[in-house]
Short mmCIF file of C-alpha atoms in Angstrom, two decimals:
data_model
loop_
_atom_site.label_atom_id
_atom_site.label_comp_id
_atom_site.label_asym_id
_atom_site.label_seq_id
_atom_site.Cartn_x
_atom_site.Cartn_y
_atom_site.Cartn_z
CA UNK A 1 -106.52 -22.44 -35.98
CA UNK A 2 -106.76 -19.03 -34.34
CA UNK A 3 -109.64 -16.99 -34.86
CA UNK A 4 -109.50 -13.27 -35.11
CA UNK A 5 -112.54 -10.87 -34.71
CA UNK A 6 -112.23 -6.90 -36.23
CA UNK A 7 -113.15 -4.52 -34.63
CA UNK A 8 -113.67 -1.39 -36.95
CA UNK A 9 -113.54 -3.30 -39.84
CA UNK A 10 -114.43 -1.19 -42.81
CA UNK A 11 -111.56 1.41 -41.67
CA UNK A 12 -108.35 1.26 -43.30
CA UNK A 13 -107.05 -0.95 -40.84
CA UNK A 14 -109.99 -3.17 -40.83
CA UNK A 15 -109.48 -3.98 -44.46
CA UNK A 16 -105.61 -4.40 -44.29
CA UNK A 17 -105.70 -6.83 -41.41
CA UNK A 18 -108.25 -8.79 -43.43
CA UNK A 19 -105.36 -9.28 -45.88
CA UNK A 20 -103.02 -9.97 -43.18
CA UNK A 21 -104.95 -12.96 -41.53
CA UNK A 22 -105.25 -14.22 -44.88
CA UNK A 23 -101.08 -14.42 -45.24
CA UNK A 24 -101.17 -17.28 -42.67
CA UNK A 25 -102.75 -20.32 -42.74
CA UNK A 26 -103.03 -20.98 -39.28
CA UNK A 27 -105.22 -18.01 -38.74
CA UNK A 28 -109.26 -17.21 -40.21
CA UNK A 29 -111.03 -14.25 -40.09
CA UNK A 30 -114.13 -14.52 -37.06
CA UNK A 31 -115.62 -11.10 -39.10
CA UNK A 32 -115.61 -7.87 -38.30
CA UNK A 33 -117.81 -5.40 -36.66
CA UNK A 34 -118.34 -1.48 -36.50
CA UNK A 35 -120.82 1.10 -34.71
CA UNK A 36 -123.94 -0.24 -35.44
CA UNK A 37 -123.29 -4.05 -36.02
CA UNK A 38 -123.69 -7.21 -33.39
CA UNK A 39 -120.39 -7.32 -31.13
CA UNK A 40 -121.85 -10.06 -29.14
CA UNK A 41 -122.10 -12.37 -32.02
CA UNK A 42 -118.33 -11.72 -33.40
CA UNK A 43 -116.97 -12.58 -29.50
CA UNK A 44 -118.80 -15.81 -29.68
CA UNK A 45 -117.06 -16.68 -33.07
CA UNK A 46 -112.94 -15.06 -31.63
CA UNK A 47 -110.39 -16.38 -30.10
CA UNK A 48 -109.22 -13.10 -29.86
CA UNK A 49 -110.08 -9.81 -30.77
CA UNK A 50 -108.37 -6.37 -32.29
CA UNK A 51 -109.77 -3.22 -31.83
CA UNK A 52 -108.84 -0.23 -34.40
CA UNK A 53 -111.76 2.19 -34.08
CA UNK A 54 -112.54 4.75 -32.21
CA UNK A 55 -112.76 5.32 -28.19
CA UNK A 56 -116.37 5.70 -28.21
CA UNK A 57 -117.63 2.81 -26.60
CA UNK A 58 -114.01 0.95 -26.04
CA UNK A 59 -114.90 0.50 -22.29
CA UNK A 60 -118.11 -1.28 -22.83
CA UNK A 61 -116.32 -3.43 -25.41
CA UNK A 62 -113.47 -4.24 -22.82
CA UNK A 63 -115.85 -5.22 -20.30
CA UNK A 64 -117.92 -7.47 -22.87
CA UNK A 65 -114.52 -9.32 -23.49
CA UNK A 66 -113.65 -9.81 -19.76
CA UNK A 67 -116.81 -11.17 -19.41
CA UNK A 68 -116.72 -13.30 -22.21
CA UNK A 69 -113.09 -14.39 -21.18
CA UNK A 70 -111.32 -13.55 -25.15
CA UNK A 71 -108.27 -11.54 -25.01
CA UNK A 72 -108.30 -8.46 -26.69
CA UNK A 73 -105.44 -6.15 -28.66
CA UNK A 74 -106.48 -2.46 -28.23
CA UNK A 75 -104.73 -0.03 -31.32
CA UNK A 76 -107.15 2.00 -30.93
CA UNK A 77 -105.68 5.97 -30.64
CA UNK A 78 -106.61 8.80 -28.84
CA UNK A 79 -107.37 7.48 -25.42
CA UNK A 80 -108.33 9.24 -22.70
CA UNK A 81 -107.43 8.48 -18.93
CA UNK A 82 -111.04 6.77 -18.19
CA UNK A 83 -109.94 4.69 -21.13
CA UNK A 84 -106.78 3.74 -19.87
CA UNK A 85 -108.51 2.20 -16.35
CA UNK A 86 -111.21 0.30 -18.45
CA UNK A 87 -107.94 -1.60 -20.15
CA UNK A 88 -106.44 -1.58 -16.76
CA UNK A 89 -110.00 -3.71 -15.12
CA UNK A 90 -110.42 -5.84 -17.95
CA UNK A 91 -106.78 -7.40 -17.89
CA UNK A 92 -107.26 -8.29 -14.33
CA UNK A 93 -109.56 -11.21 -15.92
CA UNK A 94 -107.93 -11.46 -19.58
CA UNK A 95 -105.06 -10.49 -21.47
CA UNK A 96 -104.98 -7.13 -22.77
CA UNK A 97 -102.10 -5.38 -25.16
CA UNK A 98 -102.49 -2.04 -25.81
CA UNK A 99 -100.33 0.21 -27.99
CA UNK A 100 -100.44 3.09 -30.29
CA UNK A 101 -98.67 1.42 -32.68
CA UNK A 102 -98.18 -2.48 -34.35
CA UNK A 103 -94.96 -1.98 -36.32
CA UNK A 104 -91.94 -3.99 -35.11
CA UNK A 105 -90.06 -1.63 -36.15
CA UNK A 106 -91.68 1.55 -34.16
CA UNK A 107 -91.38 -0.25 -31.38
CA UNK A 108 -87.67 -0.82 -31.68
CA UNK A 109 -87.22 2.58 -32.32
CA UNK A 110 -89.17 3.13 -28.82
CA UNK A 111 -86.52 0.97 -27.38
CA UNK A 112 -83.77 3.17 -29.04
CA UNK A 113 -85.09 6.01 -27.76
CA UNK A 114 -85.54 4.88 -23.95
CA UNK A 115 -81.94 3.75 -23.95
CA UNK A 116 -80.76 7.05 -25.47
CA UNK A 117 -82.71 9.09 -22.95
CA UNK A 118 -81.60 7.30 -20.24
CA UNK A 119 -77.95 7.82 -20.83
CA UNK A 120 -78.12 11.13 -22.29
CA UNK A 121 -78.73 14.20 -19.81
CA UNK A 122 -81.77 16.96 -19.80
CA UNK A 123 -79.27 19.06 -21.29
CA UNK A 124 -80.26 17.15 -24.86
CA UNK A 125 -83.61 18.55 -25.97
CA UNK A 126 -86.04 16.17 -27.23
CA UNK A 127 -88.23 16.97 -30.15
CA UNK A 128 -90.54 14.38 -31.35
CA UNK A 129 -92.21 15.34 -35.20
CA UNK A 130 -94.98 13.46 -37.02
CA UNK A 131 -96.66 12.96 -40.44
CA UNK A 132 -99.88 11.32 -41.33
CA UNK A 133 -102.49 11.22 -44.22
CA UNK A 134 -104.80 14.25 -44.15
CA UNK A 135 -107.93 11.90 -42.94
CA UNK A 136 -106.48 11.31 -39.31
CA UNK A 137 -108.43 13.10 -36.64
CA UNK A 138 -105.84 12.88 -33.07
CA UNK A 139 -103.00 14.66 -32.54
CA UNK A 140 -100.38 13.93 -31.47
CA UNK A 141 -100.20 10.85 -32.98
CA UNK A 142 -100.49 7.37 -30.84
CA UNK A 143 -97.28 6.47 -32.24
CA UNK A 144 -95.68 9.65 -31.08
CA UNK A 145 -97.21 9.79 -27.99
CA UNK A 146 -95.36 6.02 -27.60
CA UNK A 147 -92.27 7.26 -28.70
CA UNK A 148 -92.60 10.43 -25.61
CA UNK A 149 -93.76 8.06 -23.34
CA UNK A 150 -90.25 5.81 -24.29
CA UNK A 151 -88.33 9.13 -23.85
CA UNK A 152 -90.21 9.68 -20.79
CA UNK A 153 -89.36 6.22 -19.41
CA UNK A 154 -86.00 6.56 -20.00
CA UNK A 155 -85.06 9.81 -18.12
CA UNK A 156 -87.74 8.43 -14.75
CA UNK A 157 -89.98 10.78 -15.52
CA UNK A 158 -93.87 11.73 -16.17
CA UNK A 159 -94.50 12.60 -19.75
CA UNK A 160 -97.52 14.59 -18.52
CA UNK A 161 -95.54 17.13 -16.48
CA UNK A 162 -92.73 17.02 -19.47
CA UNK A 163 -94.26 17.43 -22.86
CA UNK A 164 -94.84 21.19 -24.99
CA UNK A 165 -97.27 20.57 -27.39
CA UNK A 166 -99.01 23.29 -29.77
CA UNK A 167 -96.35 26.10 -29.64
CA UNK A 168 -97.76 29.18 -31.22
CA UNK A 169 -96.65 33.06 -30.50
CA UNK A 170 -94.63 34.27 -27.71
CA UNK A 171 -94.44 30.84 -25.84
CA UNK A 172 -91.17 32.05 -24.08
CA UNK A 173 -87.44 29.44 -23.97
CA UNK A 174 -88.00 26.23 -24.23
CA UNK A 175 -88.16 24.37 -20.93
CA UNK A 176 -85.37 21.98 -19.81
CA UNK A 177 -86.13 18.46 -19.62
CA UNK A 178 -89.10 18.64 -22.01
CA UNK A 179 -90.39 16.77 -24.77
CA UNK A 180 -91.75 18.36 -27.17
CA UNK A 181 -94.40 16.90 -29.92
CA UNK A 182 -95.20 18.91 -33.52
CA UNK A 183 -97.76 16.93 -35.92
CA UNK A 184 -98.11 17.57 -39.46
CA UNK A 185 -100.72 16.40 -41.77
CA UNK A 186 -101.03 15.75 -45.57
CA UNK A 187 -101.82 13.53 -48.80
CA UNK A 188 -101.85 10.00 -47.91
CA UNK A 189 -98.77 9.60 -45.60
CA UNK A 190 -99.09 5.94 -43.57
CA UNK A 191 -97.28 7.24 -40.75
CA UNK A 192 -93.74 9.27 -40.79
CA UNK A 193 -91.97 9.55 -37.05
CA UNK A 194 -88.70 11.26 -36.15
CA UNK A 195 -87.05 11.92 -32.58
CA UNK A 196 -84.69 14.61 -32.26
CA UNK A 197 -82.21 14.90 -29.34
CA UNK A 198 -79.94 17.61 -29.31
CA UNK A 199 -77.62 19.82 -27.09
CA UNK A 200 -75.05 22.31 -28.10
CA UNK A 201 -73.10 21.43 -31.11
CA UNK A 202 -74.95 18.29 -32.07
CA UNK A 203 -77.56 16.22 -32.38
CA UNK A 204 -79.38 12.52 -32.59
CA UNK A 205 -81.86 12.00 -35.45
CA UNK A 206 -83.93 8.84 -34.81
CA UNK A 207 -86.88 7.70 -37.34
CA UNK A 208 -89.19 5.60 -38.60
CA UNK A 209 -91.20 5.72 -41.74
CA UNK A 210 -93.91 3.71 -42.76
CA UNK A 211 -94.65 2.62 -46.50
CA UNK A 212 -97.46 0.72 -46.38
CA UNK A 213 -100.07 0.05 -43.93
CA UNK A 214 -99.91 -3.66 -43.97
CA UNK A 215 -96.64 -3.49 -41.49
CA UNK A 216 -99.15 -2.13 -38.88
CA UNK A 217 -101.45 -4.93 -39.79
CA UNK A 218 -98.95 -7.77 -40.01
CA UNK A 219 -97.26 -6.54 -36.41
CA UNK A 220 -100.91 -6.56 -34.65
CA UNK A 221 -101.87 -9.88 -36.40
CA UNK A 222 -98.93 -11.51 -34.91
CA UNK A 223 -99.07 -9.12 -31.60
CA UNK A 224 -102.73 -11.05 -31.52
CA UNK A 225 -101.77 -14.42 -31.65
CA UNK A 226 -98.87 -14.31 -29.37
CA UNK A 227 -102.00 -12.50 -26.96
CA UNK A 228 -103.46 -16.05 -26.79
CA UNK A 229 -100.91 -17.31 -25.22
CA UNK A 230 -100.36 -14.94 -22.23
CA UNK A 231 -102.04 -14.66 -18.84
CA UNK A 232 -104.61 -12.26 -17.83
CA UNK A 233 -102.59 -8.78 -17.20
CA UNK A 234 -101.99 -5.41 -19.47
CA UNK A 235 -98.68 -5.83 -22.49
CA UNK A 236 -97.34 -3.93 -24.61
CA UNK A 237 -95.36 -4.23 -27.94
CA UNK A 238 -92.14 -4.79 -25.89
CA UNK A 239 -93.63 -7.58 -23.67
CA UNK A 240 -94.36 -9.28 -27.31
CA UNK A 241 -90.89 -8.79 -28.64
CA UNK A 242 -89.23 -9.57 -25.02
CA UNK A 243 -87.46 -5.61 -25.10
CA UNK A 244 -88.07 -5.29 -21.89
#
């Protein structure tokens, strides 16, 4: 039996993967921890740990579980670049995936977009547009930062030299070969994502919408087992469902 620690329990998250490790018998719950609480003692009881809180202390945490030798699945959203090399160190001595989003289905549509955007010129525009519950505090969204990234992939290119974010007033014509993000927030939406590509005369819609949170949970539950498994190094979604 696989055991699976929380971290950020009491979040939204936290409570729905509760309910997913409970859907399979060949998984328990190690417990959960936030802020304030005793991380040391939850490593000691995981085989392998999920992280959906916030980047404040995420590096610390990644070099506990390197130390302690338990793989770790980071959803955690909002990263920064310092963030990014503290994943990058720690999977040198354990496995680390990191995503911005669980779903399977997200991250086929990531795969749809990459293939699109590699065989479709800069001449089609690509828009990416996002929905979430009025609660969520980073925008874009980690899913729709995934989703540029895919884009980004696709046509060889650095997102971070590509993407428009924010447009507001007199921001001038809209630069070839970007990718640009708009984020919307309101009520309780779990997550709405849609890619746009489109060039004169037509256009590509590509989305995703999700219903329930429990997708995200189910997708890093099993994301997390197939972690223990794997050699030290840094995955992805698409090294778990073998897209690339």
């Amino acid at each position: 039996m696989t055991s699976i620690g929380i971290i950020g329990s009491q979040g939204r998250m936290g409570h729905a993967l509760v309910n997913a490790i409970g859907e399979q018998e060949e998984l328990s719950h190690a417990g959960g921890v936030d802020q304030d609480d005793d991380f040391a003692a939850l490593l000691a009881q995981s085989d392998v740990l999920v992280d959906f809180s916030v980047p404040d202390g995420l590096s610390n945490r990644l070099d506990l579980c390197a130390a302690a030798g338990k793989p770790m699945l980071v959803g955690t959203t909002g990263l920064e670049p310092a963030h990014h090399l503290s994943i990058d160190a720690a999977a040198k001595t354990v496995p680390v995936l990191q995503t911005g989003n669980t779903s399977l289905g997200v991250n086929m549509l990531a795969a749809l977009v990459k293939e699109a955007a590699a065989r479709l010129g800069d001449d089609w525009d690509i828009e990416i547009v996002e929905m979430h519950h009025r609660h969520k505090v980073d925008a874009p969204s980690g899913t729709a930062i995934l989703l540029g990234e895919a884009a980004a992939k696709g046509r060889g290119v650095d997102l971070n030299d590509h993407s428009e974010r924010g447009r507001d007033g007199q921001t001038g014509a809209r630069a070839k070969g970007a990718i640009g993000f708009a984020s919307l927030r309101g009520g309780s939406v779990a997550g709405d994502h849609q890619v746009i590509l489109a060039t004169d005369e037509e256009r590509i819609e590509l989305g995703h919408r999700a219903e329930n949170r429990m997708i995200f949970a189910r997708g890093a539950v099993k994301a997390a087992l197939w972690l223990t498994q794997q050699q030290p190094g840094r995955y992805d979604m698409t090294d778990m469902l073998g897209l690339d």
